[in-house]
């Protein structure tokens, strides 16, 4: 049972209590064993984690880029709301390898191979391709992905895509993007 305990000197602690009644040789006697565990720090850590996740989701919602989260099998398991705004498709359409349906068929084999290689090997991805936008036309998209943890080990990663309306804007941004990518902490690149 979980409960709050108010301390005599002030403050409050969260505790979990486990109780067990044990029979003794004398049937008239019983022994009650109670184990009380202070879980205040655990509950605070959980609250902070939830707050951090809420901040992350709010940030993803504000980004003009499409944020994709792959699993180890290169399948998209989460996608930001910008996907729907740009593609006109629901998030579910991008899950697994569903995002591939938006890629220009001529670009797909190369993009698919580079995506899978990046996820499998943790080598950062930086690839341009054309993706179908919500109005039906294809637009140039630059895709980045990094799949390393703070210690340089492979881990679930994150990918971003940015849409460009012209070839000139795509090339101009490419130079800035490479500089920004190089400035990222090691945890977000190779």
Coordinates of N, CA, C and O in Angstrom, one line a residue:
X1 N 0.8 -1.2 0.0 CA 0.0 0.0 0.0 C 0.9 1.2 0.0 O 1.9 1.3 0.7
X2 N 0.6 2.2 -0.8 CA 1.3 3.5 -0.9 C 0.6 4.5 -0.1 O -0.6 4.6 -0.2
X3 N 1.4 5.3 0.6 CA 0.8 6.4 1.4 C 1.8 7.5 1.6 O 3.0 7.4 1.3
X4 N 1.3 8.7 2.0 CA 2.1 9.8 2.4 C 2.2 9.9 3.9 O 1.2 9.7 4.6
X5 N 3.4 10.2 4.4 CA 3.6 10.4 5.8 C 4.1 11.8 6.0 O 5.1 12.2 5.4
X6 N 3.4 12.5 6.9 CA 3.9 13.9 7.3 C 4.9 13.8 8.5 O 4.5 13.1 9.5
X7 N 6.1 14.3 8.3 CA 7.1 14.2 9.3 C 6.9 15.3 10.4 O 6.3 16.3 10.2
X8 N 7.3 14.9 11.6 CA 7.1 15.9 12.8 C 7.9 17.2 12.5 O 7.4 18.2 12.9
X9 N 9.0 17.1 11.9 CA 9.8 18.3 11.7 C 9.3 19.0 10.4 O 10.0 20.0 9.9
X10 N 8.3 18.6 9.8 CA 7.7 19.2 8.5 C 8.2 18.3 7.3 O 9.1 17.5 7.4
X11 N 7.5 18.5 6.3 CA 7.8 17.8 5.1 C 7.0 16.5 5.0 O 6.2 16.2 5.9
X12 N 7.0 15.9 3.8 CA 6.2 14.7 3.6 C 7.1 13.7 2.8 O 7.9 14.0 2.1
X13 N 6.8 12.4 3.1 CA 7.5 11.3 2.5 C 6.5 10.4 1.9 O 5.4 10.2 2.5
X14 N 6.8 9.8 0.8 CA 6.0 8.8 0.1 C 6.6 7.4 0.5 O 7.8 7.2 0.4
X15 N 5.7 6.5 1.0 CA 6.2 5.2 1.4 C 5.3 4.1 0.9 O 4.1 4.4 0.6
X16 N 5.9 3.0 0.7 CA 5.1 1.8 0.4 C 5.2 0.8 1.6 O 6.3 0.6 2.1
X17 N 4.1 0.3 2.0 CA 4.1 -0.6 3.1 C 3.6 -2.0 2.7 O 2.6 -2.1 2.0
X18 N 4.4 -3.0 3.1 CA 4.0 -4.4 2.8 C 3.9 -5.1 4.2 O 4.7 -4.9 5.0
X19 N 2.7 -5.8 4.4 CA 2.5 -6.4 5.7 C 2.2 -7.9 5.5 O 1.6 -8.3 4.5
X20 N 2.7 -8.6 6.5 CA 2.5 -10.1 6.4 C 2.3 -10.6 7.8 O 3.0 -10.2 8.8
X21 N 1.3 -11.4 8.0 CA 1.0 -12.0 9.3 C 1.5 -13.5 9.3 O 1.2 -14.3 8.4
X22 N 2.3 -13.8 10.3 CA 2.9 -15.1 10.4 C 2.4 -15.8 11.6 O 2.3 -15.3 12.7
X23 N 2.0 -17.1 11.4 CA 1.5 -17.9 12.5 C 2.7 -18.4 13.3 O 3.7 -18.8 12.7
X24 N 2.6 -18.4 14.6 CA 3.6 -18.9 15.4 C 3.2 -20.3 16.0 O 2.0 -20.7 15.9
X25 N 4.1 -21.0 16.6 CA 3.8 -22.4 17.2 C 2.6 -22.3 18.1 O 1.7 -23.2 18.2
X26 N 2.5 -21.2 18.9 CA 1.4 -21.1 19.8 C 0.2 -20.5 19.0 O 0.3 -19.3 18.5
X27 N -0.9 -21.1 18.8 CA -2.0 -20.6 18.0 C -2.6 -19.3 18.5 O -3.2 -18.6 17.8
X28 N -2.3 -19.0 19.8 CA -2.8 -17.8 20.3 C -2.0 -16.5 19.9 O -2.4 -15.4 20.1
X29 N -0.8 -16.8 19.4 CA 0.1 -15.7 19.0 C 0.3 -15.6 17.5 O 0.3 -16.6 16.8
X30 N 0.3 -14.4 17.1 CA 0.6 -14.1 15.7 C 1.6 -13.0 15.6 O 1.7 -12.2 16.5
X31 N 2.4 -13.0 14.6 CA 3.5 -12.0 14.4 C 3.2 -11.2 13.1 O 2.9 -11.8 12.1
X32 N 3.1 -9.9 13.3 CA 2.9 -9.1 12.1 C 4.2 -8.5 11.7 O 4.9 -7.8 12.5
X33 N 4.6 -8.7 10.5 CA 5.8 -8.2 9.9 C 5.4 -7.1 8.9 O 4.6 -7.3 8.1
X34 N 6.0 -5.9 9.1 CA 5.7 -4.8 8.3 C 7.0 -4.3 7.7 O 8.0 -4.1 8.4
X35 N 7.0 -4.1 6.4 CA 8.2 -3.5 5.7 C 7.8 -2.2 5.1 O 6.8 -2.1 4.3
X36 N 8.4 -1.2 5.5 CA 8.1 0.2 5.0 C 9.3 0.7 4.2 O 10.4 0.7 4.7
X37 N 9.0 1.0 2.9 CA 10.1 1.5 2.0 C 9.8 3.0 1.6 O 8.7 3.3 1.2
X38 N 10.8 3.8 1.8 CA 10.6 5.2 1.4 C 10.8 5.3 -0.1 O 11.9 5.0 -0.6
X39 N 9.8 5.8 -0.8 CA 9.9 5.9 -2.3 C 9.8 7.3 -2.7 O 9.5 7.6 -3.9
X40 N 10.1 8.3 -1.8 CA 10.0 9.7 -2.1 C 10.9 10.0 -3.3 O 10.5 10.7 -4.3
X41 N 12.2 9.6 -3.3 CA 13.1 9.9 -4.4 C 12.6 9.3 -5.7 O 12.8 9.9 -6.8
X42 N 12.1 8.1 -5.6 CA 11.6 7.4 -6.8 C 10.5 8.2 -7.5 O 10.4 8.4 -8.7
X43 N 9.5 8.6 -6.6 CA 8.4 9.4 -7.1 C 8.8 10.7 -7.7 O 8.3 11.2 -8.7
X44 N 9.8 11.4 -7.1 CA 10.3 12.6 -7.6 C 11.0 12.4 -8.9 O 10.8 13.2 -9.9
X45 N 11.8 11.4 -9.0 CA 12.5 11.1 -10.3 C 11.4 10.8 -11.4 O 11.6 11.3 -12.5
X46 N 10.4 10.1 -11.1 CA 9.3 9.8 -12.0 C 8.6 11.1 -12.5 O 8.4 11.3 -13.7
X47 N 8.4 12.0 -11.5 CA 7.8 13.3 -11.9 C 8.7 14.1 -12.8 O 8.2 14.7 -13.8
X48 N 10.0 14.1 -12.5 CA 10.9 14.9 -13.3 C 11.0 14.3 -14.7 O 11.1 15.0 -15.7
X49 N 11.0 13.0 -14.8 CA 11.1 12.3 -16.1 C 9.8 12.6 -16.9 O 9.9 13.0 -18.1
X50 N 8.7 12.6 -16.3 CA 7.4 12.9 -17.0 C 7.5 14.4 -17.5 O 7.1 14.7 -18.6
X51 N 8.0 15.3 -16.6 CA 8.1 16.7 -17.0 C 9.0 16.9 -18.2 O 8.8 17.6 -19.1
X52 N 10.1 16.1 -18.2 CA 11.1 16.2 -19.3 C 10.5 15.7 -20.6 O 10.7 16.3 -21.6
X53 N 9.7 14.6 -20.5 CA 9.1 14.0 -21.7 C 8.0 15.0 -22.2 O 7.9 15.2 -23.4
X54 N 7.3 15.7 -21.3 CA 6.3 16.7 -21.8 C 7.0 17.9 -22.5 O 6.6 18.4 -23.5
X55 N 8.2 18.3 -21.9 CA 8.9 19.4 -22.6 C 9.4 18.9 -24.0 O 9.4 19.7 -24.9
X56 N 9.9 17.7 -24.0 CA 10.4 17.2 -25.3 C 9.3 17.1 -26.3 O 9.5 17.5 -27.5
X57 N 8.1 16.6 -25.9 CA 7.0 16.6 -26.9 C 6.6 17.9 -27.3 O 6.2 18.2 -28.5
X58 N 6.6 18.9 -26.4 CA 6.2 20.3 -26.8 C 7.2 20.8 -27.8 O 6.8 21.5 -28.7
X59 N 8.5 20.5 -27.6 CA 9.5 21.0 -28.5 C 9.3 20.4 -29.9 O 9.4 21.0 -30.9
X60 N 9.1 19.1 -29.9 CA 8.9 18.4 -31.2 C 7.7 18.9 -31.9 O 7.7 19.1 -33.1
X61 N 6.6 19.3 -31.1 CA 5.4 19.9 -31.7 C 5.7 21.2 -32.4 O 5.0 21.6 -33.4
X62 N 6.7 21.9 -31.9 CA 7.0 23.3 -32.4 C 8.0 23.3 -33.6 O 8.1 24.2 -34.3
X63 N 8.7 22.2 -33.7 CA 9.7 22.1 -34.8 C 9.1 22.1 -36.2 O 8.1 21.4 -36.4
X64 N 9.8 22.8 -37.1 CA 9.3 22.7 -38.5 C 9.8 21.5 -39.2 O 9.4 21.1 -40.3
X65 N 10.7 20.8 -38.5 CA 11.2 19.5 -39.1 C 10.3 18.3 -38.7 O 9.7 18.4 -37.7
X66 N 10.4 17.3 -39.5 CA 9.7 16.0 -39.1 C 10.7 15.2 -38.3 O 11.8 14.9 -38.7
X67 N 10.3 14.9 -37.0 CA 11.1 14.1 -36.2 C 10.6 12.6 -36.2 O 9.4 12.4 -36.0
X68 N 11.6 11.7 -36.5 CA 11.2 10.3 -36.6 C 12.1 9.5 -35.6 O 13.3 9.8 -35.4
X69 N 11.5 8.6 -34.9 CA 12.2 7.7 -34.0 C 12.2 6.3 -34.5 O 11.1 5.7 -34.6
X70 N 13.3 5.7 -34.8 CA 13.3 4.3 -35.3 C 13.7 3.4 -34.2 O 14.3 3.7 -33.2
X71 N 13.3 2.1 -34.4 CA 13.8 1.0 -33.5 C 15.0 0.4 -34.2 O 15.5 0.9 -35.2
X72 N 15.6 -0.6 -33.6 CA 16.8 -1.3 -34.1 C 16.6 -1.9 -35.4 O 17.5 -2.2 -36.2
X73 N 15.3 -2.2 -35.8 CA 15.0 -2.8 -37.1 C 14.8 -1.8 -38.2 O 14.2 -2.1 -39.3
X74 N 15.1 -0.5 -37.9 CA 14.9 0.6 -38.9 C 13.4 1.0 -39.1 O 13.1 1.7 -40.0
X75 N 12.5 0.5 -38.2 CA 11.1 0.8 -38.4 C 10.8 2.1 -37.6 O 11.3 2.2 -36.4
X76 N 10.0 3.0 -38.2 CA 9.6 4.2 -37.4 C 8.6 3.8 -36.4 O 7.6 3.1 -36.7
X77 N 8.9 4.1 -35.1 CA 8.0 3.8 -34.0 C 7.3 5.0 -33.5 O 6.3 4.9 -32.7
X78 N 7.8 6.2 -33.8 CA 7.2 7.4 -33.4 C 7.5 8.5 -34.4 O 8.6 8.5 -35.0
X79 N 6.6 9.4 -34.6 CA 6.8 10.5 -35.6 C 6.2 11.7 -35.1 O 5.1 11.7 -34.5
X80 N 6.8 12.9 -35.3 CA 6.3 14.2 -34.9 C 5.1 14.6 -35.7 O 4.9 14.2 -36.8
X81 N 4.3 15.6 -35.2 CA 3.1 16.1 -35.8 C 3.4 16.8 -37.1 O 2.5 17.0 -38.0
X82 N 4.6 17.3 -37.3 CA 5.0 18.0 -38.6 C 4.8 17.0 -39.8 O 4.5 17.5 -40.9
X83 N 4.9 15.7 -39.6 CA 4.7 14.8 -40.7 C 3.3 14.9 -41.2 O 3.1 15.0 -42.4
X84 N 2.3 15.0 -40.4 CA 0.9 15.2 -40.8 C 0.7 16.5 -41.5 O 0.1 16.6 -42.6
X85 N 1.3 17.6 -41.0 CA 1.2 18.9 -41.6 C 1.8 18.9 -43.0 O 1.2 19.5 -43.9
X86 N 2.9 18.3 -43.1 CA 3.6 18.4 -44.4 C 3.1 17.3 -45.4 O 3.0 17.6 -46.6
X87 N 2.8 16.1 -45.0 CA 2.5 15.0 -45.9 C 1.0 14.9 -46.1 O 0.5 14.3 -47.1
X88 N 0.2 15.4 -45.1 CA -1.3 15.2 -45.2 C -1.7 13.8 -44.8 O -2.9 13.4 -44.9
X89 N -0.8 13.0 -44.3 CA -1.1 11.7 -43.8 C -1.1 11.6 -42.3 O -0.3 12.3 -41.7
X90 N -1.8 10.6 -41.7 CA -1.8 10.5 -40.3 C -0.5 9.8 -39.8 O 0.2 9.2 -40.6
X91 N -0.1 10.0 -38.6 CA 1.2 9.4 -38.1 C 1.3 7.9 -38.4 O 2.3 7.4 -38.7
X92 N 0.2 7.2 -38.2 CA 0.2 5.8 -38.4 C 0.7 5.4 -39.8 O 1.2 4.3 -40.0
X93 N 0.5 6.3 -40.8 CA 0.9 6.0 -42.2 C 2.5 5.9 -42.3 O 3.0 5.4 -43.2
X94 N 3.2 6.5 -41.3 CA 4.6 6.5 -41.3 C 5.2 5.4 -40.5 O 6.4 5.1 -40.7
X95 N 4.5 4.8 -39.7 CA 5.0 3.7 -38.8 C 5.6 2.5 -39.6 O 5.1 2.3 -40.7
X96 N 6.5 1.8 -39.0 CA 7.1 0.7 -39.7 C 8.0 1.3 -40.8 O 8.8 2.2 -40.6
X97 N 7.7 0.9 -42.0 CA 8.4 1.4 -43.2 C 7.3 2.2 -44.0 O 7.6 2.6 -45.2
X98 N 6.2 2.6 -43.4 CA 5.2 3.3 -44.1 C 5.6 4.7 -44.7 O 5.1 5.1 -45.7
X99 N 6.6 5.3 -44.0 CA 7.2 6.6 -44.5 C 7.7 6.5 -45.9 O 7.8 7.5 -46.7
X100 N 8.2 5.3 -46.3 CA 8.7 5.1 -47.6 C 7.8 5.4 -48.7 O 8.2 5.8 -49.8
X101 N 6.5 5.3 -48.5 CA 5.4 5.5 -49.5 C 5.5 7.0 -50.0 O 5.0 7.3 -51.1
X102 N 6.0 7.9 -49.1 CA 6.0 9.3 -49.5 C 7.3 9.6 -50.3 O 7.3 10.7 -50.9
X103 N 8.2 8.8 -50.3 CA 9.5 9.0 -51.0 C 9.3 8.8 -52.5 O 8.7 7.8 -53.0
X104 N 9.9 9.7 -53.3 CA 9.9 9.6 -54.8 C 10.5 8.2 -55.1 O 11.6 7.8 -54.7
X105 N 9.8 7.4 -56.0 CA 10.2 6.0 -56.3 C 11.7 6.0 -56.8 O 12.4 5.0 -56.4
X106 N 12.1 7.0 -57.5 CA 13.5 7.0 -58.0 C 14.5 7.1 -56.9 O 15.6 6.6 -57.0
X107 N 14.1 7.8 -55.8 CA 15.0 8.0 -54.7 C 15.0 6.9 -53.7 O 15.9 6.8 -52.9
X108 N 13.9 6.2 -53.7 CA 13.7 5.2 -52.6 C 14.8 4.2 -52.3 O 15.2 4.0 -51.2
X109 N 15.3 3.5 -53.4 CA 16.3 2.4 -53.1 C 17.5 3.0 -52.3 O 17.9 2.4 -51.4
X110 N 18.0 4.1 -52.8 CA 19.2 4.7 -52.1 C 18.9 5.2 -50.7 O 19.6 4.9 -49.8
X111 N 17.7 5.9 -50.5 CA 17.3 6.4 -49.2 C 17.1 5.2 -48.3 O 17.6 5.2 -47.1
X112 N 16.4 4.2 -48.7 CA 16.1 3.0 -47.9 C 17.4 2.4 -47.4 O 17.6 2.1 -46.2
X113 N 18.3 2.2 -48.3 CA 19.6 1.5 -48.0 C 20.4 2.4 -47.0 O 21.0 1.9 -46.0
X114 N 20.5 3.7 -47.2 CA 21.3 4.6 -46.3 C 20.6 4.6 -45.0 O 21.3 4.7 -43.9
X115 N 19.3 4.7 -44.9 CA 18.5 4.7 -43.6 C 18.8 3.4 -42.8 O 19.2 3.5 -41.7
X116 N 18.7 2.3 -43.5 CA 18.9 1.0 -42.8 C 20.4 0.9 -42.3 O 20.6 0.4 -41.2
X117 N 21.3 1.3 -43.1 CA 22.7 1.3 -42.8 C 23.0 2.2 -41.6 O 23.7 1.8 -40.6
X118 N 22.4 3.4 -41.6 CA 22.6 4.3 -40.5 C 22.1 3.7 -39.2 O 22.7 3.8 -38.1
X119 N 20.9 3.2 -39.2 CA 20.3 2.6 -38.0 C 21.0 1.4 -37.5 O 21.3 1.3 -36.3
X120 N 21.5 0.6 -38.4 CA 22.2 -0.7 -38.1 C 23.6 -0.4 -37.5 O 24.1 -1.1 -36.6
X121 N 24.3 0.6 -38.1 CA 25.7 0.8 -37.8 C 26.0 2.0 -36.9 O 27.1 2.2 -36.5
X122 N 24.9 2.8 -36.7 CA 25.1 4.1 -35.9 C 25.9 5.1 -36.6 O 26.3 6.1 -36.0
X123 N 26.1 4.9 -37.9 CA 26.8 6.0 -38.7 C 25.7 7.1 -39.0 O 24.6 6.7 -39.4
X124 N 26.0 8.3 -38.8 CA 25.1 9.4 -39.0 C 24.6 9.4 -40.5 O 25.3 9.1 -41.4
X125 N 23.3 9.7 -40.6 CA 22.7 9.8 -42.0 C 22.6 11.3 -42.4 O 22.2 12.1 -41.5
X126 N 22.9 11.5 -43.6 CA 22.7 12.9 -44.2 C 22.4 12.6 -45.6 O 23.3 12.4 -46.4
X127 N 21.1 12.6 -46.0 CA 20.7 12.3 -47.4 C 19.5 13.2 -47.8 O 18.6 13.5 -47.0
X128 N 19.6 13.6 -49.1 CA 18.5 14.3 -49.7 C 17.6 13.4 -50.5 O 18.2 12.5 -51.2
X129 N 16.4 13.7 -50.6 CA 15.5 12.9 -51.4 C 14.2 13.8 -51.7 O 14.1 14.9 -51.1
X130 N 13.4 13.3 -52.5 CA 12.1 14.0 -52.8 C 11.0 13.2 -52.1 O 10.9 12.0 -52.2
X131 N 10.1 13.9 -51.4 CA 9.0 13.3 -50.7 C 7.7 14.1 -51.1 O 7.7 15.3 -51.4
X132 N 6.6 13.3 -51.2 CA 5.4 13.8 -51.6 C 4.8 14.7 -50.5 O 4.7 14.2 -49.3
X133 N 4.4 15.9 -50.8 CA 3.8 16.8 -49.8 C 2.3 16.7 -49.8 O 1.8 16.0 -50.7
X134 N 1.6 17.3 -48.9 CA 0.2 17.2 -48.8 C -0.6 17.6 -50.0 O -1.7 17.2 -50.2
X135 N 0.0 18.5 -50.8 CA -0.7 19.0 -52.0 C -0.5 18.0 -53.2 O -1.0 18.2 -54.3
X136 N 0.4 17.0 -53.0 CA 0.6 16.0 -54.0 C 1.9 16.1 -54.8 O 2.4 15.2 -55.4
X137 N 2.5 17.3 -54.7 CA 3.8 17.5 -55.4 C 5.0 17.0 -54.6 O 4.9 16.9 -53.4
X138 N 6.1 16.7 -55.3 CA 7.3 16.3 -54.6 C 8.1 17.5 -54.2 O 8.2 18.4 -55.0
X139 N 8.7 17.4 -53.0 CA 9.5 18.5 -52.6 C 10.8 17.9 -52.1 O 10.8 16.7 -51.6
X140 N 11.9 18.6 -52.2 CA 13.2 18.2 -51.7 C 13.2 18.2 -50.2 O 12.7 19.1 -49.5
X141 N 13.7 17.1 -49.6 CA 13.8 16.9 -48.2 C 15.2 16.5 -47.8 O 15.8 15.6 -48.5
X142 N 15.7 17.1 -46.8 CA 17.0 16.7 -46.3 C 16.8 15.9 -45.0 O 16.1 16.3 -44.1
X143 N 17.3 14.7 -44.9 CA 17.1 13.8 -43.8 C 18.4 13.6 -43.0 O 19.5 13.3 -43.6
X144 N 18.4 13.8 -41.7 CA 19.5 13.5 -40.8 C 19.1 12.5 -39.8 O 18.0 12.5 -39.4
X145 N 20.1 11.7 -39.4 CA 19.8 10.8 -38.3 C 21.1 10.5 -37.6 O 22.2 10.5 -38.2
X146 N 21.0 10.3 -36.3 CA 22.1 10.0 -35.4 C 21.6 8.9 -34.4 O 20.5 9.0 -33.9
X147 N 22.4 7.9 -34.2 CA 22.0 6.8 -33.4 C 23.2 6.4 -32.4 O 23.7 5.3 -32.5
X148 N 23.5 7.3 -31.5 CA 24.6 7.0 -30.5 C 24.1 7.6 -29.2 O 23.5 8.6 -29.1
X149 N 24.5 6.9 -28.1 CA 24.2 7.4 -26.8 C 25.4 8.3 -26.3 O 26.4 8.5 -27.1
X150 N 25.3 8.8 -25.1 CA 26.4 9.7 -24.6 C 27.7 9.0 -24.5 O 28.8 9.7 -24.4
X151 N 27.8 7.7 -24.6 CA 29.0 6.9 -24.4 C 29.5 6.4 -25.8 O 30.5 5.6 -25.9
X152 N 28.8 6.8 -26.9 CA 29.2 6.4 -28.2 C 28.7 5.1 -28.6 O 29.1 4.6 -29.7
X153 N 27.9 4.5 -27.8 CA 27.4 3.1 -28.2 C 26.1 3.3 -29.0 O 25.4 4.3 -28.9
X154 N 25.8 2.3 -29.8 CA 24.5 2.3 -30.5 C 23.3 2.3 -29.6 O 23.4 1.7 -28.5
X155 N 22.3 3.0 -30.0 CA 21.1 3.1 -29.1 C 20.0 3.5 -30.1 O 20.2 3.8 -31.2
X156 N 18.7 3.4 -29.6 CA 17.6 4.0 -30.3 C 18.0 5.4 -30.6 O 18.5 6.1 -29.8
X157 N 17.7 5.9 -31.8 CA 18.1 7.2 -32.2 C 17.0 8.1 -32.6 O 15.8 7.8 -32.3
X158 N 17.3 9.1 -33.4 CA 16.3 10.1 -33.8 C 16.7 10.6 -35.2 O 17.9 10.7 -35.5
X159 N 15.7 10.9 -36.0 CA 16.0 11.4 -37.3 C 15.2 12.6 -37.5 O 14.1 12.7 -37.0
X160 N 15.7 13.6 -38.3 CA 14.9 14.8 -38.6 C 14.9 15.0 -40.1 O 15.9 14.6 -40.8
X161 N 13.9 15.5 -40.6 CA 13.8 15.9 -42.0 C 13.4 17.3 -42.1 O 12.6 17.8 -41.3
X162 N 13.9 18.0 -43.1 CA 13.5 19.4 -43.4 C 13.1 19.5 -44.9 O 13.9 19.1 -45.7
X163 N 12.0 20.1 -45.1 CA 11.5 20.3 -46.5 C 12.0 21.6 -47.0 O 12.0 22.6 -46.3
X164 N 12.4 21.6 -48.3 CA 12.8 22.8 -49.0 C 11.9 23.0 -50.3 O 11.6 22.1 -50.9
X165 N 11.6 24.3 -50.6 CA 10.8 24.5 -51.7 C 11.5 24.7 -53.0 O 11.0 24.7 -54.1
X166 N 12.9 24.9 -52.9 CA 13.7 25.1 -54.1 C 15.0 24.4 -53.9 O 15.5 24.2 -52.8
X167 N 15.6 24.1 -55.1 CA 17.0 23.5 -55.1 C 18.0 24.4 -54.5 O 18.9 24.0 -53.7
X168 N 17.8 25.7 -54.7 CA 18.8 26.7 -54.2 C 18.7 26.8 -52.7 O 19.8 26.8 -52.0
X169 N 17.5 26.8 -52.1 CA 17.4 26.8 -50.7 C 18.0 25.5 -50.0 O 18.6 25.6 -49.0
X170 N 17.8 24.4 -50.7 CA 18.3 23.1 -50.2 C 19.8 23.2 -50.2 O 20.4 22.8 -49.2
X171 N 20.5 23.6 -51.2 CA 21.9 23.7 -51.2 C 22.5 24.7 -50.2 O 23.4 24.4 -49.5
X172 N 21.8 25.8 -50.1 CA 22.3 26.9 -49.2 C 22.2 26.3 -47.7 O 23.1 26.5 -46.9
X173 N 21.1 25.7 -47.4 CA 20.9 25.1 -46.1 C 21.8 24.0 -45.8 O 22.2 23.8 -44.6
X174 N 22.2 23.2 -46.8 CA 23.1 22.1 -46.6 C 24.4 22.5 -46.0 O 25.0 21.9 -45.1
X175 N 25.0 23.7 -46.4 CA 26.2 24.2 -45.8 C 26.0 24.5 -44.3 O 26.8 24.1 -43.5
X176 N 24.9 25.2 -44.0 CA 24.6 25.6 -42.6 C 24.4 24.3 -41.8 O 24.8 24.2 -40.6
X177 N 23.7 23.4 -42.4 CA 23.3 22.2 -41.6 C 24.5 21.4 -41.2 O 24.6 20.8 -40.1
X178 N 25.5 21.3 -42.2 CA 26.7 20.5 -41.8 C 27.5 21.1 -40.7 O 28.0 20.4 -39.8
X179 N 27.5 22.5 -40.7 CA 28.2 23.2 -39.6 C 27.4 23.0 -38.3 O 28.0 22.7 -37.2
X180 N 26.1 23.0 -38.3 CA 25.3 22.8 -37.1 C 25.4 21.4 -36.6 O 25.5 21.1 -35.4
X181 N 25.4 20.4 -37.5 CA 25.6 19.0 -37.2 C 26.9 18.8 -36.5 O 27.0 18.1 -35.5
X182 N 28.0 19.4 -37.0 CA 29.3 19.2 -36.4 C 29.4 19.8 -35.0 O 30.2 19.4 -34.2
X183 N 28.5 20.8 -34.7 CA 28.6 21.5 -33.4 C 27.8 20.7 -32.4 O 27.8 21.0 -31.2
X184 N 27.0 19.7 -32.8 CA 26.2 18.9 -31.8 C 27.1 18.2 -30.8 O 28.2 17.7 -31.2
X185 N 26.6 18.0 -29.6 CA 27.3 17.2 -28.6 C 27.5 15.8 -29.2 O 26.7 15.3 -30.0
X186 N 28.5 15.1 -28.8 CA 28.9 13.8 -29.3 C 27.7 12.8 -29.1 O 27.5 11.9 -29.9
X187 N 26.9 13.0 -28.1 CA 25.7 12.1 -27.8 C 24.8 12.1 -29.0 O 24.0 11.2 -29.2
X188 N 24.8 13.2 -29.8 CA 23.8 13.3 -30.9 C 24.4 13.0 -32.3 O 23.8 13.2 -33.3
X189 N 25.7 12.7 -32.3 CA 26.3 12.3 -33.6 C 27.4 11.3 -33.3 O 27.5 10.8 -32.2
X190 N 28.1 10.8 -34.4 CA 29.0 9.7 -34.2 C 30.2 10.0 -33.3 O 30.6 11.0 -32.9

